[in-house]
mmCIF file of C-alpha atoms in Angstrom:
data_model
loop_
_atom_site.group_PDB
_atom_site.id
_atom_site.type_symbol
_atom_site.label_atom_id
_atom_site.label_comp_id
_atom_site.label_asym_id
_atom_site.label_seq_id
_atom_site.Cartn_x
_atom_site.Cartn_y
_atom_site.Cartn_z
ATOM 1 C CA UNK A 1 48.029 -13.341 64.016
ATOM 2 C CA UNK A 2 46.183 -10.548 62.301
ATOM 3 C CA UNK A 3 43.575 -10.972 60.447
ATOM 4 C CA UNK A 4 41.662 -8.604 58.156
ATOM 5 C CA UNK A 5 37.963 -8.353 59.211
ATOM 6 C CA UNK A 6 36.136 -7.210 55.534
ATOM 7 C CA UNK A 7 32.259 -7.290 57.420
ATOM 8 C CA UNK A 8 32.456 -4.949 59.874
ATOM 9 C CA UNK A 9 34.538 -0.973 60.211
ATOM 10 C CA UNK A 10 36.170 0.278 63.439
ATOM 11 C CA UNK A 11 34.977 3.503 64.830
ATOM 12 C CA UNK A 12 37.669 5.426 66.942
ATOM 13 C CA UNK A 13 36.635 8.594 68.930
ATOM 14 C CA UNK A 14 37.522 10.460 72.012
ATOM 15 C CA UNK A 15 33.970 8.625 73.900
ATOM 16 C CA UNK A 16 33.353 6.189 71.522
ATOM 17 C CA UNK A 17 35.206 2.331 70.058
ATOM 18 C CA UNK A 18 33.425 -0.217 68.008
ATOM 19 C CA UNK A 19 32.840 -2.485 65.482
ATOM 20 C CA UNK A 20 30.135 -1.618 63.374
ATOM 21 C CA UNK A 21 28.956 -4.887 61.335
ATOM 22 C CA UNK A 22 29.023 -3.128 57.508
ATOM 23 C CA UNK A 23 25.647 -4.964 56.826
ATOM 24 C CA UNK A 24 23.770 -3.254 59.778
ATOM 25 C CA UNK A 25 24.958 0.631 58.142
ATOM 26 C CA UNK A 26 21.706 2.358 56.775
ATOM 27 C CA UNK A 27 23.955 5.457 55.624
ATOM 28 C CA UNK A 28 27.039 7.560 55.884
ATOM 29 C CA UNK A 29 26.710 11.252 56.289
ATOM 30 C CA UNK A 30 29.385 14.059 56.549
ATOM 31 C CA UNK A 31 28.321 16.657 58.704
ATOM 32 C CA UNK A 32 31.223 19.305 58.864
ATOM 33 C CA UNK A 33 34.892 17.473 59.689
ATOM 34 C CA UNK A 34 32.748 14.627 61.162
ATOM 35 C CA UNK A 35 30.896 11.668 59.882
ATOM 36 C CA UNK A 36 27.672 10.110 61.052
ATOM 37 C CA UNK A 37 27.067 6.308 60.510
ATOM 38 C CA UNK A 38 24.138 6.046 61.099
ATOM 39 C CA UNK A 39 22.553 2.047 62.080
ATOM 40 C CA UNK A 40 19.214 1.080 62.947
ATOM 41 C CA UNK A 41 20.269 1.579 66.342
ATOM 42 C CA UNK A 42 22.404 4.079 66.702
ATOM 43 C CA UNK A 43 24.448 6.759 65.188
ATOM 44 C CA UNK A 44 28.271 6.852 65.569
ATOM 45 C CA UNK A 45 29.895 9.999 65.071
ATOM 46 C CA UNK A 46 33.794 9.634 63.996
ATOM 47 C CA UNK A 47 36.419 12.031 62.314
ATOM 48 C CA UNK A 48 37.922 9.966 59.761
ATOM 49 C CA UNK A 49 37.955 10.167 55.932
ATOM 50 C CA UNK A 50 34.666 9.321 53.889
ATOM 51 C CA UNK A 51 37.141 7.397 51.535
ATOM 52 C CA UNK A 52 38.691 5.437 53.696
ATOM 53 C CA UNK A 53 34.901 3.994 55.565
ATOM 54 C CA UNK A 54 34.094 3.788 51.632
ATOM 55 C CA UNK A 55 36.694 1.515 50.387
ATOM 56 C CA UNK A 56 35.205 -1.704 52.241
ATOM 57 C CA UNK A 57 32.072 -1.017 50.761
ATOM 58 C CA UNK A 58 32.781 -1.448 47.056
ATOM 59 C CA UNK A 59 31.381 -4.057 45.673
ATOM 60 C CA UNK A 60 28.299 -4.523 48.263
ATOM 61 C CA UNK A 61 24.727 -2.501 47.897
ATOM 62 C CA UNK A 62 26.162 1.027 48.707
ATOM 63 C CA UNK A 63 25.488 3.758 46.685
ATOM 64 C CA UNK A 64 27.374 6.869 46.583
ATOM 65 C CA UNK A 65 25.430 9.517 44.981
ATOM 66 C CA UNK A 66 27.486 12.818 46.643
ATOM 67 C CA UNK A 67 30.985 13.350 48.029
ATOM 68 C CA UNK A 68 29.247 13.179 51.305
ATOM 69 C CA UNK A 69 26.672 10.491 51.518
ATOM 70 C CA UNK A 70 26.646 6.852 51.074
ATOM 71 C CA UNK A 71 23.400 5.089 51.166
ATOM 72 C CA UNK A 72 22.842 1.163 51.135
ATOM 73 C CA UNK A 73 20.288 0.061 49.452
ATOM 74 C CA UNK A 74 19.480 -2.834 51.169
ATOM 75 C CA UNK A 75 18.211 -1.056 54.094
ATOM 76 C CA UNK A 76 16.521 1.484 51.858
ATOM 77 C CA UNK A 77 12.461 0.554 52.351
ATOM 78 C CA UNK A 78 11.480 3.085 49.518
ATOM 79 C CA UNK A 79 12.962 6.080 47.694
ATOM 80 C CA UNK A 80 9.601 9.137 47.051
ATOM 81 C CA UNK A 81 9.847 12.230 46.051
ATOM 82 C CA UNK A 82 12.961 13.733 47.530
ATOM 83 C CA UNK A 83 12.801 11.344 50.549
ATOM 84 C CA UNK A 84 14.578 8.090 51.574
ATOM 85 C CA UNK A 85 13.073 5.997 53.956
ATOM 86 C CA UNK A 86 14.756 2.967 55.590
ATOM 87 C CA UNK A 87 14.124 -0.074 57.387
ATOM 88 C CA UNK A 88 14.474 1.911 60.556
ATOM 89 C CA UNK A 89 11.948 4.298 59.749
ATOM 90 C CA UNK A 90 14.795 7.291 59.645
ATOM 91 C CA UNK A 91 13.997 9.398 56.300
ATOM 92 C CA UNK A 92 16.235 12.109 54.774
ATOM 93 C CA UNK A 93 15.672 14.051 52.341
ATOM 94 C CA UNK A 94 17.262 14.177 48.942
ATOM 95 C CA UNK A 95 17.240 17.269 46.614
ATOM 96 C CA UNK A 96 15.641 17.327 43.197
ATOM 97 C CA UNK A 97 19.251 17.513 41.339
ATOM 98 C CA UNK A 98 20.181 13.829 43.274
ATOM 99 C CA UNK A 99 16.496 12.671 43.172
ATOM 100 C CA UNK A 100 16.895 10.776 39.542
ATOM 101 C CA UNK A 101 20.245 9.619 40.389
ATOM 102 C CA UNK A 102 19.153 7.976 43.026
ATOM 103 C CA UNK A 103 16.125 6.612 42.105
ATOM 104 C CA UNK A 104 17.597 5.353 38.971
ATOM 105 C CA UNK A 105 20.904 3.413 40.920
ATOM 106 C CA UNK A 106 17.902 2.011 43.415
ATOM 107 C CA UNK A 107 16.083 0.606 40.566
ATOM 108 C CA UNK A 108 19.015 -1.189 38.793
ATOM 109 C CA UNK A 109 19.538 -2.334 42.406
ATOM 110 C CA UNK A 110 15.908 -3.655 42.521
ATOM 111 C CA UNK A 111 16.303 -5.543 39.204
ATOM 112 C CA UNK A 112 18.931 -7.606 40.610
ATOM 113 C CA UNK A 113 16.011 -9.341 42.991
ATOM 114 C CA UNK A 114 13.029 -11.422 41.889
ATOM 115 C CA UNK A 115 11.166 -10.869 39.969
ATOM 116 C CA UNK A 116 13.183 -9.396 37.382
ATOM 117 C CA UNK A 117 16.330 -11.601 37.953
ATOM 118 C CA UNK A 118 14.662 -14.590 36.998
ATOM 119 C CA UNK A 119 13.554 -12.869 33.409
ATOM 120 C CA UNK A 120 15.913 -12.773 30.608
ATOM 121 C CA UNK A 121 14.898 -9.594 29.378
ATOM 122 C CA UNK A 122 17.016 -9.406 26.223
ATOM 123 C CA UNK A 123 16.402 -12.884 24.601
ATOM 124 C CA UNK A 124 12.730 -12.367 25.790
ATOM 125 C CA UNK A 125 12.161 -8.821 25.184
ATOM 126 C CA UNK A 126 7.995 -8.708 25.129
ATOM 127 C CA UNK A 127 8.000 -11.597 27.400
ATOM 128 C CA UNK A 128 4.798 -11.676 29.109
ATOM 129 C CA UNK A 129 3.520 -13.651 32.669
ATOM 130 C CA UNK A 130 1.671 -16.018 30.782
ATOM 131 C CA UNK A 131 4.206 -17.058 28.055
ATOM 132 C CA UNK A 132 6.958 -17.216 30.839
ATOM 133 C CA UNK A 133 4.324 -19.344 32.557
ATOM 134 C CA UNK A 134 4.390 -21.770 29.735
ATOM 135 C CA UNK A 135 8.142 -21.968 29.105
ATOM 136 C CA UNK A 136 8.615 -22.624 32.981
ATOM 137 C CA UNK A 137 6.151 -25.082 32.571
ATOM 138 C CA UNK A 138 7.401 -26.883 29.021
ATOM 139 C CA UNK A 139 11.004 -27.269 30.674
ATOM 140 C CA UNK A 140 9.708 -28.579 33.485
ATOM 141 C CA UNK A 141 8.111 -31.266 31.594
ATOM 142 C CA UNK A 142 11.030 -32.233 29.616
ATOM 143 C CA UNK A 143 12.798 -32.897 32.703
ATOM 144 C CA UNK A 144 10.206 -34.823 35.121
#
């Protein structure tokens, strides 16, 4: 019985078939007709569509800031100026009409993880460590 397998892609070429686990992706770059997954540990060249590898990825940490690169951000270590590093230590560069497009997508990204996701930043708009101290430890109190 078939059975559709939403973690990982299949790679097809003429050298070259696997299942790539979609977690372990750092990025997806179109190089000509070809595309180049690349993983911490190695980089699978394939021919098929960019929209087809991109369709399992909505709704995880990818990022698709061109036509021809998709980037996820949880392998991302830190975006500088016009450079993405990952995990991996790989780095490419990105071009200064990208660059705030990027960086701004990572850092919604990064305000998903503590500590930002445990402030409520619109009921406590000028909330500061200490007074978030306090009401952490007030409710705390109420309950114990």
């Amino acid at each position: 019985m078939y059975k559709e397998n939403t973690d990982t892609i299949s790679i097809i070429t003429g050298s070259t078939c696997a299942q790539v686990a979609i977690d372990d992706i750092e990025f997806i770059d179109r190089e000509g007709k070809s595309l180049l997954i690349y993983t911490s540990s190695y980089i699978y060249k394939t021919f098929a569509k960019i929209d087809d590898i991109a369709y399992p990825l909505i709704g995880r940490s990818f990022f698709r800031p061109l036509v021809g690169l998709i980037i996820n951000f949880d392998k991302v270590r830190k975006i500088d100026k016009y450079e993405i590093e990952f995990e991996s230590g790989r780095k490419i560069g990105i071009g200064r009409n990208n660059h705030s497009k990027i960086r701004r997508a990572y850092k919604k990204y990064l305000f998903r993880y503590p500590p930002y996701v445990t402030v409520d930043w619109e009921n406590k708009p000028h909330a500061t460590i200490n007074s978030l101290w306090e009401d952490e430890v007030k409710y705390k109190g109420k309950n114990h």
